PDB file of C-alpha atoms and ligand atoms in Angstrom:
ATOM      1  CA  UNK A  14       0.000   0.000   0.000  1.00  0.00           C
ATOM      2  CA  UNK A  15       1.012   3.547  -0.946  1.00  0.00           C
ATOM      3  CA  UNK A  16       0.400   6.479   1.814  1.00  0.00           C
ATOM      4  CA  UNK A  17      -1.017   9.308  -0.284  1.00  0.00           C
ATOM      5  CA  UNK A  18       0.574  12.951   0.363  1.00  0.00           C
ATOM      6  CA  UNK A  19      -1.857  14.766   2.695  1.00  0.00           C
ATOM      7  CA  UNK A  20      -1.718  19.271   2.363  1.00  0.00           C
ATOM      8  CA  UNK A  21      -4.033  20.270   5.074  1.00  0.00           C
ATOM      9  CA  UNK A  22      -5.275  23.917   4.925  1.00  0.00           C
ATOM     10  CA  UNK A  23      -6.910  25.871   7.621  1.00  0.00           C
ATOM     11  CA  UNK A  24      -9.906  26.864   5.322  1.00  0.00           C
ATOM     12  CA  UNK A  25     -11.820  26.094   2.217  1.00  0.00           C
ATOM     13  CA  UNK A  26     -10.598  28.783   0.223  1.00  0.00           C
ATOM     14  CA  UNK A  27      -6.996  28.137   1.290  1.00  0.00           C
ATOM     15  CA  UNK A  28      -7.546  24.597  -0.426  1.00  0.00           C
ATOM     16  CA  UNK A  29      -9.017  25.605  -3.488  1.00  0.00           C
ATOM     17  CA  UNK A  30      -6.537  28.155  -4.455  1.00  0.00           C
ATOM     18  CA  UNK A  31      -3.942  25.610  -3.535  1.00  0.00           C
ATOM     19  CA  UNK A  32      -5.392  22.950  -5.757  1.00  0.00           C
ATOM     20  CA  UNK A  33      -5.751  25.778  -8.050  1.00  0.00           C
ATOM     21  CA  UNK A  34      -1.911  26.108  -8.358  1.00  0.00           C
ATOM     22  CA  UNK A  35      -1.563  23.027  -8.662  1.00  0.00           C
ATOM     23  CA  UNK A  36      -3.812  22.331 -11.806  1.00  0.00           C
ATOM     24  CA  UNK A  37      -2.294  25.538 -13.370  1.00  0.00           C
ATOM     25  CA  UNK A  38       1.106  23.901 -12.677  1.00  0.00           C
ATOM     26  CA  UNK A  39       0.850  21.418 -14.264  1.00  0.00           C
ATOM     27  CA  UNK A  40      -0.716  22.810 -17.500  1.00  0.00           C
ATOM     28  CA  UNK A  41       1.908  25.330 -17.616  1.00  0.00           C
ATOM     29  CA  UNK A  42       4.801  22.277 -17.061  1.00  0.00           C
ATOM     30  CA  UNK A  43       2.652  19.882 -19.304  1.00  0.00           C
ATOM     31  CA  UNK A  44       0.540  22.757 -22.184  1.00  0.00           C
ATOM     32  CA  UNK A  45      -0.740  19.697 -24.217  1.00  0.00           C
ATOM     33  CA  UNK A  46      -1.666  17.395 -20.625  1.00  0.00           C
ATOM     34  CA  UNK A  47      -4.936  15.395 -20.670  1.00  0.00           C
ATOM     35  CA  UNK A  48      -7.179  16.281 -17.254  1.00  0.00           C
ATOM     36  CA  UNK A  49      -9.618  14.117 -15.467  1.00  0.00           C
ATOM     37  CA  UNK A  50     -11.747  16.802 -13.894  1.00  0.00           C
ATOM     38  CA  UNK A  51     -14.625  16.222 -11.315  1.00  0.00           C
ATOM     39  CA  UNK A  52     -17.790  18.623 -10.792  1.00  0.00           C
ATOM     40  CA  UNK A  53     -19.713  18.686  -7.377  1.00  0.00           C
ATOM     41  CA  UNK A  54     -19.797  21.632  -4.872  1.00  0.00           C
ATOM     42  CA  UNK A  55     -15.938  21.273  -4.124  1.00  0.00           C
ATOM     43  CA  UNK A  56     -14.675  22.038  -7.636  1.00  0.00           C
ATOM     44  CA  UNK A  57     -16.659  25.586  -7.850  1.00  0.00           C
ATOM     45  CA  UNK A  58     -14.230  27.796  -5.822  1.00  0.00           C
ATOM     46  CA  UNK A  59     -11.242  25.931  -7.225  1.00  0.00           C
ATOM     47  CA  UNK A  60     -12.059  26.240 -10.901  1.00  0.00           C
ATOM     48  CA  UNK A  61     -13.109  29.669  -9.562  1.00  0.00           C
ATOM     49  CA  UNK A  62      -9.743  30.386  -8.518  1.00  0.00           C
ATOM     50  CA  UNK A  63      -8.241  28.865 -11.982  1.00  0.00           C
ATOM     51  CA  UNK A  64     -10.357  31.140 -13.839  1.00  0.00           C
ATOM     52  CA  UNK A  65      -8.131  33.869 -12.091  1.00  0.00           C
ATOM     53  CA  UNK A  66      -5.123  32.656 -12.236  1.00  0.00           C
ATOM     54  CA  UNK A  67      -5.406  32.128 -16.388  1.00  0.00           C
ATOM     55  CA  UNK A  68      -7.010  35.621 -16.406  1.00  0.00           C
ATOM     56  CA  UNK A  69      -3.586  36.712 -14.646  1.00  0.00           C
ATOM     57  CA  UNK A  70      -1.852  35.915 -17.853  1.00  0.00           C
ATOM     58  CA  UNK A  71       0.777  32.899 -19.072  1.00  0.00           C
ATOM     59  CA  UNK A  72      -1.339  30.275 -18.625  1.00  0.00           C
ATOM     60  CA  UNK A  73      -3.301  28.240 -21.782  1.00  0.00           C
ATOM     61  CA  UNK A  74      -6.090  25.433 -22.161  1.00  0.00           C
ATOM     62  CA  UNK A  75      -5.511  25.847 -25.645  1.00  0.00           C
ATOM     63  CA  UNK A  76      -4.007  22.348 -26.358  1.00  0.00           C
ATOM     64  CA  UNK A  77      -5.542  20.621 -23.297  1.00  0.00           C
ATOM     65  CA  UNK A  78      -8.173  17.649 -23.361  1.00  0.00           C
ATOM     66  CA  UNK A  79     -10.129  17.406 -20.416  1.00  0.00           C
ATOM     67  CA  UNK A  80     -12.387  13.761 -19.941  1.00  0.00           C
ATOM     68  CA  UNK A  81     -14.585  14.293 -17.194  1.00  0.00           C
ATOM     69  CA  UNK A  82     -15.796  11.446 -14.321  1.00  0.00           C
ATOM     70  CA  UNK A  83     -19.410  11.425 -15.340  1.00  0.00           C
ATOM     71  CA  UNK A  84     -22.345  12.617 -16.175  1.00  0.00           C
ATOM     72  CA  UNK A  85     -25.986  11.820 -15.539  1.00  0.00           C
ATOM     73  CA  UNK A  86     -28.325   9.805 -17.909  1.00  0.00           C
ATOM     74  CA  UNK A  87     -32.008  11.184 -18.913  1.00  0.00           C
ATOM     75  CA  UNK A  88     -31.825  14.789 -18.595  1.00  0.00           C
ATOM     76  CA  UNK A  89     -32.927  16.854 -21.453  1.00  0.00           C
ATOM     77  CA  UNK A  90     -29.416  18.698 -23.751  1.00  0.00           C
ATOM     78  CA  UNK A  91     -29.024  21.887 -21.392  1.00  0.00           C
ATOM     79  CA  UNK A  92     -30.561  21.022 -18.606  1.00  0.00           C
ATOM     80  CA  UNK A  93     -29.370  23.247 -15.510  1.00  0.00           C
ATOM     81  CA  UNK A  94     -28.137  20.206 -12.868  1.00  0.00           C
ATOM     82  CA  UNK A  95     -26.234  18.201 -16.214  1.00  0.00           C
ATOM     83  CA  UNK A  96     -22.331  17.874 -15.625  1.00  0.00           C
ATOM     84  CA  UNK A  97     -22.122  19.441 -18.734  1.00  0.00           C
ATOM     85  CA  UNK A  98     -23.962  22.769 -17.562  1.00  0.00           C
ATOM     86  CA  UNK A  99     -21.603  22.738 -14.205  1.00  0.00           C
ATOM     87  CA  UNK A 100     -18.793  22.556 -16.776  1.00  0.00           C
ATOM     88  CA  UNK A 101     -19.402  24.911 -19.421  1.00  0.00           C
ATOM     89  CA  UNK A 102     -20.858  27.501 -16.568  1.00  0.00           C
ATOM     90  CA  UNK A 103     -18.167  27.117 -13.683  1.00  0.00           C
ATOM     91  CA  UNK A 104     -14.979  26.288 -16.440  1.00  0.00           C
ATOM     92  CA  UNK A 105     -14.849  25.778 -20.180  1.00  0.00           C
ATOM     93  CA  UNK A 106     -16.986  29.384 -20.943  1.00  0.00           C
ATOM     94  CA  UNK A 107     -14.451  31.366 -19.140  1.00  0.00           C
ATOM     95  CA  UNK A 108     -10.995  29.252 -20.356  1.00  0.00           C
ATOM     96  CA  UNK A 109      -9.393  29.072 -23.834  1.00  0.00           C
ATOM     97  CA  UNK A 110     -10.128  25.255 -23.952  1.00  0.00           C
ATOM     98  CA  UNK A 111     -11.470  24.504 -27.306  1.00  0.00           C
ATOM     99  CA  UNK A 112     -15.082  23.449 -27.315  1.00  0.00           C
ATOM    100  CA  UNK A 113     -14.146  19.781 -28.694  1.00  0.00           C
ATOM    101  CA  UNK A 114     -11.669  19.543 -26.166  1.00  0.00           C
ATOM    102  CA  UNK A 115     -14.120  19.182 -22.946  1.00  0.00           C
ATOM    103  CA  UNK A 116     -15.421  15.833 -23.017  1.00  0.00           C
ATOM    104  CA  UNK A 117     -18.145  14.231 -20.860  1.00  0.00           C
ATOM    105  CA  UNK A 118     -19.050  10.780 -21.163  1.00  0.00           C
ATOM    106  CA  UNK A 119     -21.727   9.679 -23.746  1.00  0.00           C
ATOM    107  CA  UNK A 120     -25.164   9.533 -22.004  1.00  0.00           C
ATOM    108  CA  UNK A 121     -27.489   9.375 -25.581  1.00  0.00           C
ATOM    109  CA  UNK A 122     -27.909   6.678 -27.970  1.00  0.00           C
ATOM    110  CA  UNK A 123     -25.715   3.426 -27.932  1.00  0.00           C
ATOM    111  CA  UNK A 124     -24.398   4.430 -24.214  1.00  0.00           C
ATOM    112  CA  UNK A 125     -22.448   1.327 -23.657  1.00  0.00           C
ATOM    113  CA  UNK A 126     -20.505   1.922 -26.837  1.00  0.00           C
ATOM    114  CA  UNK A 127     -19.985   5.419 -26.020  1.00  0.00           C
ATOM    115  CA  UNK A 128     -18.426   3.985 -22.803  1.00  0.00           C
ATOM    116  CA  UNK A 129     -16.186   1.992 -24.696  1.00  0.00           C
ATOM    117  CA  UNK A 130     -15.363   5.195 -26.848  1.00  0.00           C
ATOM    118  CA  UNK A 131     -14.704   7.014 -24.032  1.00  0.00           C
ATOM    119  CA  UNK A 132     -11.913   5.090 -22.569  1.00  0.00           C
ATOM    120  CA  UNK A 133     -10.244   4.453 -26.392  1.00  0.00           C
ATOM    121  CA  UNK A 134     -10.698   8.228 -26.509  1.00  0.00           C
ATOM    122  CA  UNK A 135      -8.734   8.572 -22.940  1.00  0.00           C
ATOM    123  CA  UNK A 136      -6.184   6.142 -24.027  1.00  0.00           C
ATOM    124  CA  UNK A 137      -5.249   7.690 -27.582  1.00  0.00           C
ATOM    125  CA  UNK A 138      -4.096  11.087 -25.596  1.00  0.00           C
ATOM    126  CA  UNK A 139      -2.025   8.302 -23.876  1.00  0.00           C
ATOM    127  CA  UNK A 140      -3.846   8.273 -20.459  1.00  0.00           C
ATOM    128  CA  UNK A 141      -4.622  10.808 -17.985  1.00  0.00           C
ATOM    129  CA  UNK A 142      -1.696  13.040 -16.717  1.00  0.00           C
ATOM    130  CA  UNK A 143      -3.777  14.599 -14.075  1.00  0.00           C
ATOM    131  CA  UNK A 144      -7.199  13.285 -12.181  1.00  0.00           C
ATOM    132  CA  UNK A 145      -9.306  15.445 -10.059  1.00  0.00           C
ATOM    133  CA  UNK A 146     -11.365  13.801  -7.692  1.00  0.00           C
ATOM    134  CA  UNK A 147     -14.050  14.788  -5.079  1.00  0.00           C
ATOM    135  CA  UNK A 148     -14.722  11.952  -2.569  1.00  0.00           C
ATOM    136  CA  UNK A 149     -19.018  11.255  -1.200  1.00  0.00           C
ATOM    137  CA  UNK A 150     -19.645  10.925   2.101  1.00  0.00           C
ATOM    138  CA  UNK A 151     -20.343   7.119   1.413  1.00  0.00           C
ATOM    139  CA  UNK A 152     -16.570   6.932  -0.259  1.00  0.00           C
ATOM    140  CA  UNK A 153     -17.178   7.391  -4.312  1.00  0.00           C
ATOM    141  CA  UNK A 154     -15.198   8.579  -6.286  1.00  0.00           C
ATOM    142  CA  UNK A 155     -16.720   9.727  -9.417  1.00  0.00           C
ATOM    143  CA  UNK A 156     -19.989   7.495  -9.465  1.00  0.00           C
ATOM    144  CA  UNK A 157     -18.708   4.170  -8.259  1.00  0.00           C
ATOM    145  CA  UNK A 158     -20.184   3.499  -5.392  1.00  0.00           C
ATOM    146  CA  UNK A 159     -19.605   0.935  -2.812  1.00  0.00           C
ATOM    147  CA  UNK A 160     -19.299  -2.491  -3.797  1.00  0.00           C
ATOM    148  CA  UNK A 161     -17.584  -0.885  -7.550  1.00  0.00           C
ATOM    149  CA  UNK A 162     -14.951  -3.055  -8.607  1.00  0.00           C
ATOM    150  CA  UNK A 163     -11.189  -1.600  -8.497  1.00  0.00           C
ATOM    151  CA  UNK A 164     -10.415  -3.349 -11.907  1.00  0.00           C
ATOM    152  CA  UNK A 165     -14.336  -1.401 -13.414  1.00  0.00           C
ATOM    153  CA  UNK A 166     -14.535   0.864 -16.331  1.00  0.00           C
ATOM    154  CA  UNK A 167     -16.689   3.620 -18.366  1.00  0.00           C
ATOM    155  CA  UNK A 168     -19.899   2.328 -17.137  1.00  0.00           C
ATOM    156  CA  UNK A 169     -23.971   2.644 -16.750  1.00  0.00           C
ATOM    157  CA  UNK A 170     -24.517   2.893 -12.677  1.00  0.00           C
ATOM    158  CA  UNK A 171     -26.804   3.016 -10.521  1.00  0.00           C
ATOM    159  CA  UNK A 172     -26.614   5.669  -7.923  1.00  0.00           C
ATOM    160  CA  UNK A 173     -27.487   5.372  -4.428  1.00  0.00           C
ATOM    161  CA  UNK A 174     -30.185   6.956  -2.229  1.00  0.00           C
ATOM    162  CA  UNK A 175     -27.574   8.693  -0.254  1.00  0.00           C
ATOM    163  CA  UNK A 176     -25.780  10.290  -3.364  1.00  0.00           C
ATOM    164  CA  UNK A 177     -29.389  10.931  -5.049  1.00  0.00           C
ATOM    165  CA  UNK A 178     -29.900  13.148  -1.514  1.00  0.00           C
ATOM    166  CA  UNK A 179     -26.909  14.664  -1.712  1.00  0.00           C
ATOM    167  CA  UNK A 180     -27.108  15.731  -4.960  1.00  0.00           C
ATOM    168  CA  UNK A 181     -31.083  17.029  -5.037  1.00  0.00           C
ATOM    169  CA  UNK A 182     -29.879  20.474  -3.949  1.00  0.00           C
ATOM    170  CA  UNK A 183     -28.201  20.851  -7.440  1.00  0.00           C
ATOM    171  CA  UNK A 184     -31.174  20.559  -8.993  1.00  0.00           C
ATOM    172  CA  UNK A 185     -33.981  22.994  -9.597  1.00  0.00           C
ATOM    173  CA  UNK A 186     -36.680  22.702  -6.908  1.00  0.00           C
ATOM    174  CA  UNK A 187     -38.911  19.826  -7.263  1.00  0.00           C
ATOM    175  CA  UNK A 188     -36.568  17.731  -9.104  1.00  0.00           C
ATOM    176  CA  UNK A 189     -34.259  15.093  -8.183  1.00  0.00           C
ATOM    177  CA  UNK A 190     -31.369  13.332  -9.557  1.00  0.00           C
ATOM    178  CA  UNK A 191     -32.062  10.388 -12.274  1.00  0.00           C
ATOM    179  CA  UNK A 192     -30.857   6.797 -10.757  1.00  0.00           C
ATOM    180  CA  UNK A 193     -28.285   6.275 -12.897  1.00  0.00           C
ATOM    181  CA  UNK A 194     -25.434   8.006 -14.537  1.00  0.00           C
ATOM    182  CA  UNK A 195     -22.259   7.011 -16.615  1.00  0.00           C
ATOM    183  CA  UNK A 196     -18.567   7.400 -14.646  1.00  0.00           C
ATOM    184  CA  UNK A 197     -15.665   6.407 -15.276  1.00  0.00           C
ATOM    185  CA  UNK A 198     -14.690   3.442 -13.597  1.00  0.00           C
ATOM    186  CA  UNK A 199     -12.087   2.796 -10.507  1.00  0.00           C
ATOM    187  CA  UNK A 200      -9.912   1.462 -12.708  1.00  0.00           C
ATOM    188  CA  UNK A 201     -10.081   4.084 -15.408  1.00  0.00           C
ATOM    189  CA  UNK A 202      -9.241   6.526 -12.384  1.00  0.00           C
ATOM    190  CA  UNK A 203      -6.372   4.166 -11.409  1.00  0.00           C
ATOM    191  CA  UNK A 204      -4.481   4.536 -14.649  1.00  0.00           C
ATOM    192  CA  UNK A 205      -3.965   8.254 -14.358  1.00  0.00           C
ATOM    193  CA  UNK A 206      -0.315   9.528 -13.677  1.00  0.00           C
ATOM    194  CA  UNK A 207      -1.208  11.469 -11.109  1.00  0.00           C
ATOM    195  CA  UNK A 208      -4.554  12.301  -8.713  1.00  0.00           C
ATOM    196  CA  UNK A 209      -5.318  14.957  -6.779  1.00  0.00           C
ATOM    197  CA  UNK A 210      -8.360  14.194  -4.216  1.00  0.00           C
ATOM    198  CA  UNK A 211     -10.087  17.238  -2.947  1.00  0.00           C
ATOM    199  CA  UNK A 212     -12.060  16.700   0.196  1.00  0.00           C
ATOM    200  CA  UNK A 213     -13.464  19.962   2.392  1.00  0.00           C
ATOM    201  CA  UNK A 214     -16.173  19.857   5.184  1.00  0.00           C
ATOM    202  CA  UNK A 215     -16.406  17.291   8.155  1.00  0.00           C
ATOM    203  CA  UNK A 216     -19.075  15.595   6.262  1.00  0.00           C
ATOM    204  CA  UNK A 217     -15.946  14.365   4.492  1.00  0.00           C
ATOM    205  CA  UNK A 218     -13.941  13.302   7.692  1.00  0.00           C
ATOM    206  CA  UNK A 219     -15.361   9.555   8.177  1.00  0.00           C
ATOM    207  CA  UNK A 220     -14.848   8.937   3.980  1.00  0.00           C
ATOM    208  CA  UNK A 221     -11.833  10.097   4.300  1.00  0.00           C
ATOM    209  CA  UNK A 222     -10.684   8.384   7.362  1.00  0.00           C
ATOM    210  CA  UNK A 223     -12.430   5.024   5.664  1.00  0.00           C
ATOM    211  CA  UNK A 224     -10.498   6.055   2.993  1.00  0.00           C
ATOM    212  CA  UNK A 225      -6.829   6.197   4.126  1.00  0.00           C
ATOM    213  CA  UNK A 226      -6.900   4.908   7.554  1.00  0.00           C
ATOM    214  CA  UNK A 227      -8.111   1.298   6.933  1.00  0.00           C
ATOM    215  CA  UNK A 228      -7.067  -1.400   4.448  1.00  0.00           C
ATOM    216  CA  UNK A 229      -8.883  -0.837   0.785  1.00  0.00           C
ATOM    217  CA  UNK A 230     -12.001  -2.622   0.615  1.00  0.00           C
ATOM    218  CA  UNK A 231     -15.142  -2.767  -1.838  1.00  0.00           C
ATOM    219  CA  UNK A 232     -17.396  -0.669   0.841  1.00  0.00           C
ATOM    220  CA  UNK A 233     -15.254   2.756   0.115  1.00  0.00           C
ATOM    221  CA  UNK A 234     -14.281   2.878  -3.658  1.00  0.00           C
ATOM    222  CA  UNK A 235     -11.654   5.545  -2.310  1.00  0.00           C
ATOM    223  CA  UNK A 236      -9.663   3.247  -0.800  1.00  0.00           C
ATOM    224  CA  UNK A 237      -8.581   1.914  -4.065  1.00  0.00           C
ATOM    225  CA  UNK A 238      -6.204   4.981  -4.103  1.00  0.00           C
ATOM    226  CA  UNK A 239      -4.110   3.290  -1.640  1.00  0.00           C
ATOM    227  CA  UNK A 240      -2.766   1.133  -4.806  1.00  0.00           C
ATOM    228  CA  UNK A 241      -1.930   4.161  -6.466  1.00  0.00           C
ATOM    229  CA  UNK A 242       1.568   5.819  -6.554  1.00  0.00           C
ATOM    230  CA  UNK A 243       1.211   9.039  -6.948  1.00  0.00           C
ATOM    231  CA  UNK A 244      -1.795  10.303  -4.955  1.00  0.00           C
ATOM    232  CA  UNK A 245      -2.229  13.808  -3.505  1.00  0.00           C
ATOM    233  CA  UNK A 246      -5.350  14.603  -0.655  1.00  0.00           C
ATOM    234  CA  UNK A 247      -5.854  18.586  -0.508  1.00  0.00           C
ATOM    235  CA  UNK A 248      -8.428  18.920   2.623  1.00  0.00           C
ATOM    236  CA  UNK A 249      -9.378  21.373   5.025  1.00  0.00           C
ATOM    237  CA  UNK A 250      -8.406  20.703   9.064  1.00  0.00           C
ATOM    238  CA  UNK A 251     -12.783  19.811   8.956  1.00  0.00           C
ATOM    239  CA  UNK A 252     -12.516  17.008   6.467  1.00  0.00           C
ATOM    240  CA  UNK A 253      -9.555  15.832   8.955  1.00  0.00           C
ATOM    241  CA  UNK A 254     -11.766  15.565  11.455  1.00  0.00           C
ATOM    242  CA  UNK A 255     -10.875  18.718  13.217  1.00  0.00           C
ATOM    243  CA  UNK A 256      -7.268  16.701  14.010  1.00  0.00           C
TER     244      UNK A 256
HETATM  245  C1  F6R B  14     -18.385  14.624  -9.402  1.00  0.00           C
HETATM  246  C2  F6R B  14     -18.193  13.313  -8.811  1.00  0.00           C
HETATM  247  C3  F6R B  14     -18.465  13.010  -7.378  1.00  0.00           C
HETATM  248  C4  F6R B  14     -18.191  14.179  -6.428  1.00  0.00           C
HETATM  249  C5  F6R B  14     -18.548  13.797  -5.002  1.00  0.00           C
HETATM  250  C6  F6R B  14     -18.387  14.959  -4.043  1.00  0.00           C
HETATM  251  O1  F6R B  14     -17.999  14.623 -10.758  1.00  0.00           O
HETATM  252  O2  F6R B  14     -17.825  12.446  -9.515  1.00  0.00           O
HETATM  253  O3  F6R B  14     -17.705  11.898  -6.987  1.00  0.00           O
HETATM  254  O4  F6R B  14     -16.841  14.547  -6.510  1.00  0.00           O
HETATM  255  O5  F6R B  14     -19.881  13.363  -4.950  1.00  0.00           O
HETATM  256  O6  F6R B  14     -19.303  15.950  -4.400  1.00  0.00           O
HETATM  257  P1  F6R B  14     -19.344  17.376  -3.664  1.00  0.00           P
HETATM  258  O7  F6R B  14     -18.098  18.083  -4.068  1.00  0.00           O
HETATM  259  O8  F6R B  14     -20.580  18.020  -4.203  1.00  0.00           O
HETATM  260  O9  F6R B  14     -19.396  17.081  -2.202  1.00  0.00           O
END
């Protein structure tokens, strides 16, 4: 087992910028990298912050590829609470990343094909150099919930009440989230270079813990990261568990 790098901040905004610079690093090291990039609540104060720091100047998503976790399957093109909304409103309208450069996974027609197209599409960019990840408070990462194989790939899931409640305060009032949705799987996630998990809140601090404090096991998809070389947590002290 591998013991990720932990970078505890004292707040959430001293994360996000941090995993802000960190992102931007890499791009500027790496201008053509491939990013795995994650929506949720966490990610909208650190693409926030990235949208400064390329405003400041020397920084270009011109010949990136982004691939992101997942997406949801059944809502209408546009729809306000689709991963591709969060993406194009909180990133990709306010960056130089070329519109066919921001993929989401396939959620229309032939889906399991467009899961296998997805991970050729990954792997002819020659893998992911950088993966964001969030982390649920039952231990997913992405949309592979407990019980997801390590070895899984770009797959139809179902999601679980607990993420469906989670996520119901992303959508407009009155709605909930569909049941299922396409991620990438914890093995796709395994193959990139390098990931960066993001967790802030003490909702966070048992998944976490589960996480990195106990052996990996099928009950907290998370703790597949322990296999992983080259893993990086940015958390607040709350996610920590206050420690
Ligand atoms: C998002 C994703 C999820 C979230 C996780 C945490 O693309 O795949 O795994 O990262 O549910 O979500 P927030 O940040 O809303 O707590």
């Amino acid at each position: 087992m591998n013991t990720p790098e932990f970078r505890v901040f004292g707040t959430a905004q001293a994360v996000a910028s941090a995993v802000a610079q960190h992102i931007a690093g890499a791009v500027q090291a790496n201008p053509a990298a491939t990013l795995g990039l994650a929506t949720g609540k966490t990610f909208i104060s650190i693409y926030a912050e990235l949208i400064a720091l390329y405003r400041q100047g020397g920084l270009s998503f011109a010949e990136v590829e982004s691939f992101n976790l997942d997406e949801y399957i059944g809502l209408p093109a546009g729809h306000p609470a689709s991963f591709r909304s969060y993406m194009e409103e909180h990133l990709f309208s306010q960056i130089d990343l070329p519109a066919q450069s921001g993929h989401l996974p396939g959620v229309e027609g032939d889906i399991e094909q467009a899961c296998r197209d997805y991970e050729a599409a990954i792997a002819a960019r020659g893998g992911i150099d950088l993966q964001l990840l969030g982390i649920g408070q039952n231990g997913h990462i992405g949309f592979n919930e407990p019980g997801s194989p390590f070895d899984s790939h770009t797959r139809i899931v179902d999601l679980t009440p607990s993420t469906i409640a989670a996520n119901t305060s992303d959508f407009p009032e009155g709605e909930v989230p569909p049941p299922q949705a396409v991620t990438m799987g914890v093995g796709t996630i395994m193959q990139a270079k390098e990931i960066v998990l993001v967790a802030i809140g003490a909702n966070k601090a048992e998944a976490l813990d589960k996480a990195f404090r106990a052996e990996p096991s099928l009950d907290c998809p998370a703790s597949a990261l322990h296999n992983h070389p080259h893993v990086i947590v940015y958390c607040d002290e709350a996610a920590m568990g206050g420690k």
